[in-house]
Every structure is written in structure tokens, then in C-alpha cells.
Coordinates of C-alpha atoms and ligand atoms in Angstrom, one line a residue:
Chain A
M85 CA 10.1 -14.0 -17.6
T86 CA 11.1 -14.5 -14.0
A87 CA 13.9 -12.2 -13.1
T88 CA 16.6 -13.8 -11.0
P89 CA 18.0 -11.7 -8.1
S90 CA 21.4 -11.3 -9.8
T91 CA 19.9 -9.8 -12.9
R92 CA 17.8 -7.5 -10.8
L93 CA 20.9 -6.2 -9.1
C94 CA 22.3 -4.5 -12.2
R95 CA 19.3 -4.1 -14.5
P96 CA 17.9 -1.0 -12.9
Y97 CA 20.8 1.0 -14.2
V98 CA 20.5 -0.4 -17.7
L99 CA 16.8 0.2 -17.8
T100 CA 16.8 3.7 -16.6
G101 CA 20.1 4.9 -17.9
G102 CA 21.5 5.1 -14.4
R103 CA 19.0 7.7 -13.3
T104 CA 18.5 7.4 -9.6
R105 CA 16.6 10.6 -8.9
G106 CA 14.2 12.9 -10.8
R107 CA 11.3 11.8 -12.9
G108 CA 9.1 9.2 -11.4
V109 CA 10.4 8.9 -7.9
D110 CA 7.3 10.5 -6.4
I111 CA 4.7 8.3 -8.1
P112 CA 2.9 6.6 -5.3
L113 CA 2.7 2.8 -5.1
E114 CA -1.1 2.8 -5.5
A115 CA -1.2 5.3 -8.5
V116 CA -3.0 3.6 -11.4
A117 CA -1.6 3.8 -14.9
L118 CA -3.7 3.4 -18.0
T119 CA -2.3 3.1 -21.5
V120 CA -3.8 5.7 -23.9
G121 CA -1.5 5.7 -26.9
P122 CA 1.5 4.1 -28.5
A123 CA 4.8 3.9 -26.6
W124 CA 7.1 4.2 -29.7
E125 CA 6.1 7.5 -31.1
S126 CA 8.6 9.6 -29.1
G127 CA 11.5 8.4 -31.2
R128 CA 13.3 7.6 -27.9
R129 CA 14.7 4.2 -27.4
V130 CA 12.0 2.4 -25.4
P131 CA 13.2 -0.6 -23.3
P132 CA 11.2 -3.8 -23.7
E133 CA 10.1 -3.5 -20.1
A134 CA 8.3 -0.3 -21.0
F135 CA 6.4 -2.1 -23.7
D136 CA 5.5 -4.7 -21.2
I137 CA 4.2 -2.0 -18.9
A138 CA 2.3 -0.3 -21.7
E139 CA 0.7 -3.7 -22.6
L140 CA -0.2 -4.5 -19.0
C141 CA -1.8 -1.1 -18.5
N142 CA -4.3 -1.5 -21.3
R143 CA -6.3 -2.3 -18.3
P144 CA -5.8 0.1 -15.3
C145 CA -2.9 -1.2 -13.1
S146 CA -1.2 0.3 -10.1
V147 CA 2.6 0.8 -9.8
A148 CA 2.6 -1.9 -7.1
E149 CA 0.8 -4.3 -9.4
I150 CA 3.0 -3.6 -12.3
A151 CA 6.1 -4.2 -10.2
S152 CA 4.7 -7.4 -8.9
R153 CA 3.3 -8.8 -12.1
L154 CA 6.4 -8.0 -14.2
E155 CA 8.8 -8.8 -11.4
L156 CA 10.5 -5.4 -11.7
P157 CA 11.8 -3.3 -8.8
V158 CA 9.4 -0.5 -7.8
G159 CA 12.0 2.1 -8.5
V160 CA 12.4 1.0 -12.1
V161 CA 8.6 0.9 -12.6
R162 CA 8.3 4.4 -11.4
V163 CA 10.9 5.8 -13.8
L164 CA 9.5 3.9 -16.8
V165 CA 5.9 4.8 -16.0
A166 CA 7.0 8.5 -15.7
D167 CA 8.7 8.3 -19.1
L168 CA 5.7 6.7 -20.7
A169 CA 3.5 9.4 -19.2
A170 CA 5.8 12.1 -20.5
D171 CA 5.5 10.6 -23.9
H172 CA 1.7 10.6 -23.6
A173 CA 1.6 6.8 -23.9
L174 CA -0.1 6.4 -20.6
R175 CA -1.9 8.4 -18.0
I176 CA -1.4 8.3 -14.3
G177 CA -4.5 8.5 -12.1
A178 CA -4.9 10.8 -9.1
T179 CA -4.0 9.8 -5.6
A180 CA -4.6 11.4 -2.2
Q181 CA -0.8 11.8 -1.9
A182 CA -0.6 14.0 -4.9
D183 CA -3.7 16.0 -4.0
A184 CA -3.4 16.6 -0.3
P185 CA -0.4 16.5 2.0
T186 CA -1.8 14.9 5.1
I187 CA -5.4 13.8 5.5
V188 CA -7.5 12.5 2.6
S189 CA -10.2 15.0 1.6
V190 CA -13.7 14.7 3.1
A191 CA -15.3 14.4 -0.3
L192 CA -13.1 11.5 -1.4
L193 CA -13.6 9.7 2.0
E194 CA -17.4 10.1 1.7
R195 CA -17.3 8.5 -1.7
L196 CA -15.1 5.7 -0.3
L197 CA -17.4 5.2 2.6
A198 CA -20.5 4.9 0.4
G199 CA -18.6 2.5 -1.8
V200 CA -17.4 0.3 1.0
R201 CA -20.8 0.1 2.6
A202 CA -22.4 -0.9 -0.7
L203 CA -20.0 -3.8 -1.3
Chain B
M21 CA -5.6 8.0 -28.2
R22 CA -7.9 6.8 -25.5
S23 CA -9.7 9.6 -23.6
E24 CA -10.6 7.9 -20.4
L25 CA -8.9 8.7 -17.1
P26 CA -7.4 6.1 -14.8
P27 CA -9.3 5.6 -11.6
V28 CA -8.4 7.6 -8.5
A29 CA -6.5 5.4 -6.1
L30 CA -6.7 5.4 -2.3
K31 CA -4.9 3.1 0.1
V32 CA -5.1 1.7 3.5
L33 CA -2.3 0.3 5.6
V34 CA -2.7 -3.1 7.3
A35 CA -0.3 -2.9 10.1
G36 CA 0.5 -4.8 13.3
G37 CA 3.0 -7.2 14.8
F38 CA 4.5 -10.3 13.4
G39 CA 2.0 -13.0 12.4
V40 CA -1.1 -11.3 13.6
G41 CA -3.1 -11.9 10.5
K42 CA -2.2 -9.0 8.2
T43 CA -1.8 -11.0 5.0
T44 CA -4.9 -13.0 5.8
T45 CA -6.9 -9.8 6.3
V46 CA -5.8 -8.5 2.9
G47 CA -6.5 -11.8 1.2
T48 CA -10.0 -12.1 2.7
I49 CA -11.2 -8.8 1.2
S50 CA -9.1 -8.4 -1.9
E51 CA -10.6 -9.1 -5.3
I52 CA -7.3 -10.3 -6.6
E53 CA -5.0 -12.9 -5.0
P54 CA -2.7 -10.9 -2.7
L55 CA 0.4 -9.8 -4.6
R56 CA 3.8 -9.2 -3.4
T57 CA 6.3 -6.6 -4.4
E58 CA 9.6 -5.5 -3.1
A59 CA 9.2 -2.0 -2.1
A60 CA 11.1 1.0 -0.8
I61 CA 14.5 -0.4 -0.3
T62 CA 14.7 -1.6 -3.9
D63 CA 14.0 2.0 -5.0
L64 CA 16.8 3.3 -7.2
A65 CA 17.7 6.0 -4.7
A66 CA 17.9 3.5 -2.0
I67 CA 20.1 1.2 -4.1
A68 CA 22.4 4.0 -5.0
D69 CA 22.7 5.2 -1.4
V70 CA 23.2 1.8 0.0
S71 CA 25.5 0.4 -2.7
A72 CA 27.8 3.3 -2.3
T73 CA 28.5 2.5 1.4
A74 CA 27.7 -1.2 1.6
P75 CA 27.6 -3.1 -1.7
D76 CA 26.7 -6.4 -0.1
K77 CA 23.5 -4.8 1.2
V78 CA 22.0 -4.2 -2.2
H79 CA 20.1 -7.5 -2.1
T80 CA 18.2 -6.4 1.0
T81 CA 14.6 -6.3 -0.1
V82 CA 11.4 -5.9 1.8
A83 CA 8.3 -7.8 0.6
L84 CA 5.1 -6.0 0.8
D85 CA 1.8 -7.7 0.1
F86 CA -1.2 -5.9 -1.2
G87 CA -4.7 -6.4 -2.4
R88 CA -7.2 -4.4 -4.4
M89 CA -10.9 -3.4 -4.1
T90 CA -12.7 -1.7 -6.9
I91 CA -15.1 0.7 -5.3
D92 CA -16.6 2.0 -8.6
D93 CA -15.5 2.9 -12.1
T94 CA -13.5 5.8 -10.9
L95 CA -12.2 4.8 -7.5
V96 CA -10.1 1.9 -6.4
L97 CA -8.7 1.1 -2.9
Y98 CA -5.4 -0.7 -2.3
L99 CA -4.6 -2.5 1.0
F100 CA -1.0 -2.7 1.8
G101 CA 0.2 -5.2 4.4
T102 CA 3.2 -3.8 6.1
P103 CA 6.1 -6.0 7.2
G104 CA 5.6 -7.1 10.8
Q105 CA 9.1 -6.7 12.2
D106 CA 10.2 -3.5 13.8
R107 CA 13.3 -3.3 11.7
F108 CA 11.1 -2.7 8.6
S109 CA 9.2 0.2 10.0
F110 CA 11.3 2.7 8.1
M111 CA 9.3 1.7 5.0
W112 CA 6.0 2.5 6.5
D113 CA 6.5 6.2 5.8
E114 CA 6.3 5.5 2.1
I115 CA 3.0 3.6 2.4
A116 CA 1.6 5.9 5.1
R117 CA 2.0 9.0 2.9
G118 CA -1.5 9.9 1.7
A119 CA -3.1 6.8 3.2
V120 CA -6.8 6.9 4.3
G121 CA -5.6 5.3 7.5
A122 CA -4.4 2.1 9.1
L123 CA -6.0 -1.1 10.2
V124 CA -3.9 -2.1 13.2
I125 CA -4.3 -5.8 13.6
A126 CA -3.6 -7.2 17.0
D127 CA -3.5 -10.8 18.2
T128 CA -5.7 -11.2 21.3
Q129 CA -2.9 -13.3 22.9
R130 CA -0.1 -11.0 22.1
L131 CA -1.5 -7.5 22.2
A132 CA 1.9 -5.8 22.9
C133 CA 3.4 -6.9 19.6
S134 CA 1.1 -4.4 17.8
F135 CA 2.0 -1.5 20.1
P136 CA 4.8 -0.2 17.7
A137 CA 2.1 0.1 14.9
I138 CA -0.1 2.1 17.3
D139 CA 2.8 4.3 18.3
Y140 CA 3.6 4.8 14.6
C141 CA 0.1 5.9 13.7
E142 CA -0.2 8.3 16.6
R143 CA 3.2 9.8 15.9
R144 CA 2.4 10.3 12.2
R145 CA -1.2 11.3 12.8
V146 CA -2.5 8.4 10.6
P147 CA -6.1 7.7 11.5
F148 CA -6.5 4.1 12.7
V149 CA -8.7 1.5 14.2
I150 CA -7.6 -1.5 16.3
A151 CA -8.8 -4.8 15.0
V152 CA -8.3 -7.6 17.4
N153 CA -7.9 -10.9 15.5
C154 CA -9.5 -13.6 17.7
F155 CA -8.0 -16.7 16.0
E156 CA -9.7 -19.6 17.7
G157 CA -12.3 -18.9 20.3
A158 CA -13.1 -16.0 22.5
P159 CA -11.0 -12.9 22.9
L160 CA -8.8 -12.9 26.0
H161 CA -9.5 -9.3 26.7
D162 CA -12.7 -7.2 26.4
E163 CA -12.8 -3.8 24.7
A164 CA -12.2 -1.9 28.0
A165 CA -9.1 -3.9 28.7
V166 CA -7.7 -3.4 25.2
R167 CA -8.5 0.3 25.5
E168 CA -6.7 0.6 28.8
A169 CA -3.7 -1.5 27.7
T170 CA -3.3 0.6 24.5
A171 CA -4.3 4.0 26.0
V172 CA -5.6 5.2 22.6
A173 CA -7.9 8.2 22.2
A174 CA -11.5 7.6 23.0
G175 CA -12.6 8.0 19.4
V176 CA -10.4 5.2 18.2
P177 CA -12.6 2.2 17.5
I178 CA -11.6 -1.2 18.9
L179 CA -13.2 -4.1 17.1
F180 CA -13.0 -7.9 17.5
F181 CA -12.9 -9.9 14.3
D182 CA -11.7 -12.9 12.5
A183 CA -9.3 -12.2 9.6
R184 CA -10.8 -15.0 7.5
E185 CA -14.4 -13.7 7.6
Q186 CA -15.1 -11.3 4.7
N187 CA -18.1 -9.6 6.4
L188 CA -16.0 -8.9 9.5
V189 CA -13.1 -7.6 7.6
K190 CA -15.6 -5.4 5.7
L191 CA -17.0 -4.1 9.0
V192 CA -13.5 -3.3 10.3
L193 CA -12.7 -1.4 7.0
T194 CA -15.9 0.5 7.2
A195 CA -15.1 1.5 10.8
L196 CA -11.7 2.8 9.6
V197 CA -13.1 4.9 6.8
E198 CA -15.7 6.4 9.3
R199 CA -12.8 7.1 11.6
A200 CA -10.7 8.7 8.8
L201 CA -13.7 10.8 7.9
A202 CA -14.1 12.0 11.5
C203 CA -10.4 12.9 11.6
A204 CA -10.7 14.7 8.3
R205 CA -13.5 16.7 9.8
G206 CA -11.3 17.8 12.7
E207 CA -11.4 15.1 15.3
P208 CA -7.9 14.6 16.7
V209 CA -6.1 11.3 15.9
V210 CA -4.4 11.2 19.3
R211 CA -5.7 11.8 22.8
A212 CA -5.3 15.4 23.9
S213 CA -2.9 15.6 26.7
Ligands
GTP564 N1 -7.3 -19.7 13.3 C1 -7.0 -18.6 12.8 N2 -5.8 -18.5 12.1 C2 -5.5 -17.3 11.5 C3 -6.3 -16.2 11.6 N3 -5.7 -15.2 11.0 C4 -4.5 -15.6 10.5 N4 -4.4 -16.9 10.9 C5 -3.2 -17.8 10.6 O1 -2.1 -17.1 11.4 C6 -0.9 -17.2 10.6 C7 -0.3 -15.8 10.4 O2 -1.3 -15.1 9.6 P1 -0.7 -14.0 8.5 O3 -2.0 -13.4 7.9 O4 0.3 -14.6 7.6 O5 -0.1 -12.9 9.5 P2 0.8 -11.7 9.1 O6 0.5 -10.6 10.0 O7 0.7 -11.4 7.6 O8 2.3 -12.2 9.3 P3 3.7 -11.5 9.0 O9 3.5 -10.9 7.6 O10 4.6 -12.7 9.0 O11 4.0 -10.5 10.0 C8 -1.3 -17.9 9.3 O12 -0.9 -19.3 9.4 C9 -2.8 -17.7 9.2 O13 -3.4 -18.8 8.5 C10 -7.6 -16.3 12.3 O14 -8.4 -15.4 12.4 N5 -7.9 -17.5 12.8
MG565 MG1 2.2 -11.2 6.1

């Protein structure tokens, strides 16, 4: 299960078909993915790593956590998560980054503050 | 097909100089063991760009540690400890984008090594608090001295804490969210000059 550095060096191209830009590159590290349906229904060839992601995300899991737990480069996780989302196999949760360009919204911060105080 | 939505995710940067207690801070308050991932430079775009010009640099990776705090069913907060060395500051941009703000951790004995983190936050208009990690014993400087040395805006909270104490880390985090809220309501991140 542990990826050695040398396999990591070339695997990204294999896993993502050499795509280096486009779908997925903007998904923030903290964005949480949740599996909502099967990954194999699209008819597309789904790499085993995508199945691993789909299984892990049966419970909500961020891009950073997926990369860390599956020992995959963040860039690969982003592309595979984006593909799974496009196939309706998983959903990607909202982040401040996607919703607001600079400062996080007052309403969200108020929720966060109440939550942190209540911990 | 499941109908529920994933939680909304927010994040906080835990920044500061080398060895000031960033990882300890994350670990003290995280509900999971701090995880590591290799961020930014392992991104495919980065690999493609770097490998074209310098193939031997492809192995360059930057470890980023992070923790998680579940706020409620629909909101989760991630804490990202940024690499301490200056030469990694290029990857702060990725973590800073959309962040609530930054906890700038400073070591009371080596305040200056957290100055680059303060500079960064001011330049990028990232709301921040300064949390002075006291390690053993009393702080070497009081708040006024730290304020003078750092020349931060009057509204920037300066707190003294111990990175291993959960209650103190929680207080520091609360101060940051309050500060972020003040900034979101219009208070300037940097001193008007
Ligand atoms: N006594 C004491 N030791 C601490 C405290 N905070 C951190 N340490 C120790 O200081 C060392 C550095 O702490 P880290 O949390 O790893 O610091 P860091 O900022 O993540 O370091 P880098 O990631 O290498 O820049 C570790 O050995 C910690 O155990 C503290 O409040 N008191
Ligand atoms: Mg560390």
C-alpha cells in the first residue's frame, strides 16, 4: 500500500492520462468529498486509486486527508476527485475559496465562532 | 444515491518560523493525529513545469501537516501547519487562499524568526493573531514589547500560550476567528499608514 518515491514519480501520468491542467486543479486542499453513488457506472475506465478514494469517502474526507491516507500526490487526488464528481459518484463540499475570493463571509465566520466557543 | 451534502470546509494557517511549535499546536487541538501530505509542488502542473526544465528536481516535495476539527454536522475546520523555512513560502499562497486567517506562532526567545510569516499575512491581507509560545517558563517579552518589535496593527491580538495546552490553543483559535470576523466587517488587516 505504501507508495515508494520512485513509483510516485511516474504514476501521476498513468493515473490521470497525462492531464496536467484542467479538471480538478482548483479543488482546495480542505474541500471535503463524500461518496454518493457507484464509481463504475460511467463506463469509463476507473483506476483502482479512484475506487480507493470512493471507498474512503464513504465518510466525509478532505482532499488533503485523501492524499495523506492513500499516499497519493495532491495533484492526482484532485483530478481523480473531479472525475468522480463529474460521474456523480461523489460530491464536493463548499469552501470559502470557491464562494468568496478574499475574506470569508461574515455569516460563515459567525457560525465558526459559535462552534469554536462551544467546543 | 445518497442525498446528503458534504460539510462546508474552512481552514486556518498555522504559520511561524522554524521549530516554533506549529505542529505541536495543530496536534493539541486536532481530533485526528496530525497527518502529513506533500502539497503544492507535487501538483501535476508543478511536476510538468519543473520536469521540463530540471528533471532531477521532480522529487522535491514539501510536507505539510494538518489537523481537523469538526465544528458541527455541516462545518469542519482544517488547520494547516506551513513549512517553517523561508524557501517554502511559495506554497503558502495555496493554503492562504480562502483561509479564515493565520495563527502566527512565535517563540518567545526567537521572535524574529516569525517576522516573515507576519510580513506574508500583511502583504496578502490574511487576518492573523500572534501567538507567543512560551516553552518553559515565563515569556521573555511582554505584550507591549512584542507589539513594538512586530509593529503590527493595533487590532492584531497578541497572546501568550503553551502549544501543548488544549485550552490555551482553543483561546488562541477563538481570538483568531474573532479577529477574522472584525476584518470581514471592515477592520483593516494592516496598520493604516
Ligand atoms: N517545552 C515546550 N516544548 C515545546 C512547546 N511547543 C513545542 N515544543 C517542542 O519544540 C519542538 C518543535 O515543535 P514543533 O511543533 O515541531 O515545531 P514546528 O513549528 O512544527 O517546527 P517545524 O515544522 O520544523 O518548523 C518539539 O520538540 C516540541 O516538542 C512548548 O510549548 N513547550
Ligand atoms: Mg512542524
